[in-house]
Amino acid sequence: MASLRFNALLLDISSQLTTEQLDRLKYLCGDKVGKRELETIDNGIKLFQCLTERGVLNQDKTELLSELLTLINRQDLEEKLSSFQSPPECAGTQLCETERAKLEIATKVIAENVGGTWRKLGRELGLSETKLKSISMRFPTDLEETVRELLKEWRKSRGAEARTGELIEALRACQQNLTADIVEAACI
């Protein structure tokens, strides 16, 4: 079922690519796909099939396509791909609800206090440089919204495994001890 959904997503992405964008994707994939084969590719689906055959694209391995879409300035399509990768919400246990509430509080505190070191925090939380670049392009002038988006992406990547303790550890690793203390105090 997930494979069918992933293929449908690739079909949707392919249908939204212009000829120029496809040419740019093909150029960027020059080291992954042979020149002769690239000449025969005339749509996104064929390119995606080729990348799948080479083992660099599948429903669990979307980093390359995500980076490619960001490089050709199609963040909208990268976001669709990213949302496909989001794990489903947890079943709603009391622990999950409690942790979700703590994460909301932590997000508010961190967004108000982190400031210019948000990229360092993002790296500490394990987000890729591509994801960080995408976030900064979405909110180039609003630092607080940038931090909120960073934490949203981290939560999506961690799913039900996201914990406030991880945020506190990452803040401390970035020498944001005061912010970590505020988060700890607010989440008791």
mmCIF file of C-alpha atoms in Angstrom:
data_model
loop_
_atom_site.group_PDB
_atom_site.id
_atom_site.type_symbol
_atom_site.label_atom_id
_atom_site.label_comp_id
_atom_site.label_asym_id
_atom_site.label_seq_id
_atom_site.Cartn_x
_atom_site.Cartn_y
_atom_site.Cartn_z
ATOM 1 C CA MET A 1 0.000 0.000 0.000
ATOM 2 C CA ALA A 2 2.788 2.442 0.893
ATOM 3 C CA SER A 3 4.556 1.545 -2.358
ATOM 4 C CA LEU A 4 1.435 2.435 -4.331
ATOM 5 C CA ARG A 5 1.136 5.747 -2.473
ATOM 6 C CA PHE A 6 4.798 6.496 -3.147
ATOM 7 C CA ASN A 7 4.434 5.758 -6.859
ATOM 8 C CA ALA A 8 1.344 7.976 -6.982
ATOM 9 C CA LEU A 9 3.374 10.742 -5.337
ATOM 10 C CA LEU A 10 6.153 10.364 -7.922
ATOM 11 C CA LEU A 11 3.559 10.508 -10.689
ATOM 12 C CA ASP A 12 2.150 13.703 -9.195
ATOM 13 C CA ILE A 13 5.619 15.265 -8.886
ATOM 14 C CA SER A 14 6.438 14.287 -12.469
ATOM 15 C CA SER A 15 3.248 15.876 -13.796
ATOM 16 C CA GLN A 16 4.146 19.198 -12.158
ATOM 17 C CA LEU A 17 7.643 19.446 -13.638
ATOM 18 C CA THR A 18 8.204 21.723 -16.614
ATOM 19 C CA THR A 19 10.481 20.632 -19.460
ATOM 20 C CA GLU A 20 13.146 23.047 -18.232
ATOM 21 C CA GLN A 21 12.947 21.677 -14.681
ATOM 22 C CA LEU A 22 13.220 18.109 -15.988
ATOM 23 C CA ASP A 23 16.310 19.112 -17.973
ATOM 24 C CA ARG A 24 17.842 20.603 -14.831
ATOM 25 C CA LEU A 25 17.072 17.426 -12.859
ATOM 26 C CA LYS A 26 18.659 15.310 -15.601
ATOM 27 C CA TYR A 27 21.759 17.506 -15.536
ATOM 28 C CA LEU A 28 22.036 17.180 -11.753
ATOM 29 C CA CYS A 29 21.678 13.383 -12.047
ATOM 30 C CA GLY A 30 24.551 13.120 -14.533
ATOM 31 C CA ASP A 31 26.739 11.206 -12.068
ATOM 32 C CA LYS A 32 23.910 8.802 -11.164
ATOM 33 C CA VAL A 33 22.637 8.028 -14.670
ATOM 34 C CA GLY A 34 24.633 7.432 -17.846
ATOM 35 C CA LYS A 35 24.666 10.123 -20.538
ATOM 36 C CA ARG A 36 23.173 7.830 -23.161
ATOM 37 C CA GLU A 37 20.320 6.867 -20.871
ATOM 38 C CA LEU A 38 19.681 10.504 -19.913
ATOM 39 C CA GLU A 39 19.116 11.308 -23.584
ATOM 40 C CA THR A 40 16.172 8.881 -23.705
ATOM 41 C CA ILE A 41 14.476 10.307 -20.617
ATOM 42 C CA ASP A 42 11.679 12.656 -21.617
ATOM 43 C CA ASN A 43 9.585 12.798 -18.425
ATOM 44 C CA GLY A 44 9.957 12.682 -14.666
ATOM 45 C CA ILE A 45 8.608 9.161 -14.328
ATOM 46 C CA LYS A 46 11.369 7.745 -16.539
ATOM 47 C CA LEU A 47 13.971 9.619 -14.500
ATOM 48 C CA PHE A 48 12.479 8.367 -11.235
ATOM 49 C CA GLN A 49 12.392 4.790 -12.582
ATOM 50 C CA CYS A 50 16.037 5.064 -13.544
ATOM 51 C CA LEU A 51 16.990 6.366 -10.093
ATOM 52 C CA THR A 52 14.958 3.569 -8.497
ATOM 53 C CA GLU A 53 16.746 0.938 -10.595
ATOM 54 C CA ARG A 54 20.080 2.329 -9.416
ATOM 55 C CA GLY A 55 18.968 2.055 -5.786
ATOM 56 C CA VAL A 56 19.113 5.764 -4.961
ATOM 57 C CA LEU A 57 15.350 6.301 -4.801
ATOM 58 C CA ASN A 58 12.597 4.366 -3.066
ATOM 59 C CA GLN A 59 9.900 5.054 -0.487
ATOM 60 C CA ASP A 60 12.456 4.825 2.337
ATOM 61 C CA LYS A 61 15.252 6.607 0.480
ATOM 62 C CA THR A 62 14.095 10.020 -0.725
ATOM 63 C CA GLU A 63 17.027 12.223 0.337
ATOM 64 C CA LEU A 64 18.450 12.589 -3.190
ATOM 65 C CA LEU A 65 15.117 13.526 -4.767
ATOM 66 C CA SER A 66 14.433 15.929 -1.921
ATOM 67 C CA GLU A 67 17.765 17.645 -2.483
ATOM 68 C CA LEU A 68 17.243 17.741 -6.258
ATOM 69 C CA LEU A 69 13.819 19.354 -5.928
ATOM 70 C CA THR A 70 15.266 21.978 -3.585
ATOM 71 C CA LEU A 71 18.106 22.706 -6.015
ATOM 72 C CA ILE A 72 15.674 23.405 -8.855
ATOM 73 C CA ASN A 73 13.626 25.663 -6.546
ATOM 74 C CA ARG A 74 10.606 23.386 -6.275
ATOM 75 C CA GLN A 75 10.214 23.510 -2.494
ATOM 76 C CA ASP A 76 6.493 22.874 -2.950
ATOM 77 C CA LEU A 77 7.243 19.449 -4.426
ATOM 78 C CA GLU A 78 9.961 18.800 -1.840
ATOM 79 C CA GLU A 79 7.394 19.488 0.887
ATOM 80 C CA LYS A 80 4.992 16.953 -0.676
ATOM 81 C CA LEU A 81 7.790 14.399 -0.655
ATOM 82 C CA SER A 82 8.710 15.312 2.910
ATOM 83 C CA SER A 83 5.125 14.976 4.112
ATOM 84 C CA PHE A 84 4.955 11.489 2.565
ATOM 85 C CA GLN A 85 7.886 10.499 4.763
ATOM 86 C CA SER A 86 6.138 11.754 7.906
ATOM 87 C CA PRO A 87 5.249 8.872 10.176
ATOM 88 C CA PRO A 88 1.624 8.628 11.227
ATOM 89 C CA GLU A 89 0.532 10.311 14.448
ATOM 90 C CA CYS A 90 0.692 8.159 17.551
ATOM 91 C CA ALA A 91 -2.371 6.349 18.793
ATOM 92 C CA GLY A 92 -3.294 9.004 21.352
ATOM 93 C CA THR A 93 -2.089 7.371 24.555
ATOM 94 C CA GLN A 94 -1.874 9.541 27.657
ATOM 95 C CA LEU A 95 1.924 9.602 27.447
ATOM 96 C CA CYS A 96 1.727 10.729 23.848
ATOM 97 C CA GLU A 97 -0.726 13.525 24.702
ATOM 98 C CA THR A 98 1.440 14.640 27.609
ATOM 99 C CA GLU A 99 4.572 14.628 25.486
ATOM 100 C CA ARG A 100 2.780 16.443 22.666
ATOM 101 C CA ALA A 101 1.779 19.190 25.101
ATOM 102 C CA LYS A 102 5.370 19.443 26.367
ATOM 103 C CA LEU A 103 6.647 19.690 22.798
ATOM 104 C CA GLU A 104 4.218 22.538 22.076
ATOM 105 C CA ILE A 105 5.484 24.427 25.117
ATOM 106 C CA ALA A 106 9.094 23.710 24.176
ATOM 107 C CA THR A 107 8.474 24.917 20.612
ATOM 108 C CA LYS A 108 7.082 28.219 21.864
ATOM 109 C CA VAL A 109 9.976 28.789 24.274
ATOM 110 C CA ILE A 110 12.663 27.784 21.770
ATOM 111 C CA ALA A 111 11.151 29.893 18.958
ATOM 112 C CA GLU A 112 11.201 32.933 21.235
ATOM 113 C CA ASN A 113 14.760 32.390 22.493
ATOM 114 C CA VAL A 114 17.030 30.587 20.031
ATOM 115 C CA GLY A 115 17.602 33.317 17.464
ATOM 116 C CA GLY A 116 20.497 33.166 15.043
ATOM 117 C CA THR A 117 21.831 29.791 16.203
ATOM 118 C CA TRP A 118 18.826 27.939 14.778
ATOM 119 C CA ARG A 119 20.931 26.216 12.076
ATOM 120 C CA LYS A 120 23.305 24.850 14.719
ATOM 121 C CA LEU A 121 20.298 23.521 16.628
ATOM 122 C CA GLY A 122 18.928 21.974 13.442
ATOM 123 C CA ARG A 123 22.199 20.178 12.772
ATOM 124 C CA GLU A 124 22.292 18.971 16.374
ATOM 125 C CA LEU A 125 18.771 17.579 15.921
ATOM 126 C CA GLY A 126 19.915 15.671 12.835
ATOM 127 C CA LEU A 127 18.291 17.670 10.047
ATOM 128 C CA SER A 128 20.096 17.709 6.712
ATOM 129 C CA GLU A 129 21.683 20.800 5.180
ATOM 130 C CA THR A 130 19.131 20.544 2.371
ATOM 131 C CA LYS A 131 16.274 20.657 4.864
ATOM 132 C CA LEU A 132 17.847 23.623 6.671
ATOM 133 C CA LYS A 133 18.247 25.485 3.384
ATOM 134 C CA SER A 134 14.638 24.773 2.481
ATOM 135 C CA ILE A 135 13.466 26.101 5.850
ATOM 136 C CA SER A 136 15.516 29.292 5.523
ATOM 137 C CA MET A 137 14.103 29.893 2.032
ATOM 138 C CA ARG A 138 10.527 29.570 3.311
ATOM 139 C CA PHE A 139 11.009 32.176 6.050
ATOM 140 C CA PRO A 140 13.927 34.405 5.005
ATOM 141 C CA THR A 141 12.992 37.369 7.220
ATOM 142 C CA ASP A 142 11.082 35.894 10.165
ATOM 143 C CA LEU A 143 13.506 34.222 12.577
ATOM 144 C CA GLU A 144 10.833 33.026 15.000
ATOM 145 C CA GLU A 145 8.839 31.333 12.218
ATOM 146 C CA THR A 146 12.060 29.798 10.905
ATOM 147 C CA VAL A 147 12.701 28.194 14.300
ATOM 148 C CA ARG A 148 9.084 26.986 14.514
ATOM 149 C CA GLU A 149 9.423 25.397 11.060
ATOM 150 C CA LEU A 150 12.723 23.803 12.086
ATOM 151 C CA LEU A 151 11.063 22.203 15.113
ATOM 152 C CA LYS A 152 8.068 21.137 13.009
ATOM 153 C CA GLU A 153 10.394 19.372 10.563
ATOM 154 C CA TRP A 154 12.271 17.723 13.435
ATOM 155 C CA ARG A 155 8.994 16.501 14.943
ATOM 156 C CA LYS A 156 7.916 15.118 11.569
ATOM 157 C CA SER A 157 11.215 13.291 11.201
ATOM 158 C CA ARG A 158 10.973 11.785 14.700
ATOM 159 C CA GLY A 159 7.221 11.116 14.708
ATOM 160 C CA ALA A 160 6.025 9.406 17.886
ATOM 161 C CA GLU A 161 9.659 9.158 19.020
ATOM 162 C CA ALA A 162 10.004 12.949 19.445
ATOM 163 C CA ARG A 163 10.778 13.843 23.040
ATOM 164 C CA THR A 164 11.305 17.111 24.853
ATOM 165 C CA GLY A 165 14.443 15.638 26.424
ATOM 166 C CA GLU A 166 16.062 15.455 22.981
ATOM 167 C CA LEU A 167 15.391 19.139 22.448
ATOM 168 C CA ILE A 168 16.900 19.986 25.821
ATOM 169 C CA GLU A 169 20.017 17.912 25.077
ATOM 170 C CA ALA A 170 20.383 19.556 21.661
ATOM 171 C CA LEU A 171 20.013 23.019 23.188
ATOM 172 C CA ARG A 172 22.716 22.238 25.747
ATOM 173 C CA ALA A 173 25.002 20.908 22.997
ATOM 174 C CA CYS A 174 24.555 24.290 21.249
ATOM 175 C CA GLN A 175 25.429 26.183 24.460
ATOM 176 C CA GLN A 176 21.816 27.360 24.743
ATOM 177 C CA ASN A 177 21.697 26.412 28.429
ATOM 178 C CA LEU A 178 19.405 29.247 29.508
ATOM 179 C CA THR A 179 16.822 28.262 26.883
ATOM 180 C CA ALA A 180 17.206 24.602 27.919
ATOM 181 C CA ASP A 181 16.577 25.583 31.554
ATOM 182 C CA ILE A 182 13.458 27.556 30.588
ATOM 183 C CA VAL A 183 12.129 24.593 28.588
ATOM 184 C CA GLU A 184 12.808 22.213 31.494
ATOM 185 C CA ALA A 185 11.067 24.495 33.964
ATOM 186 C CA ALA A 186 8.063 25.017 31.684
ATOM 187 C CA CYS A 187 7.641 21.290 31.048
ATOM 188 C CA ILE A 188 7.663 20.064 34.660
#
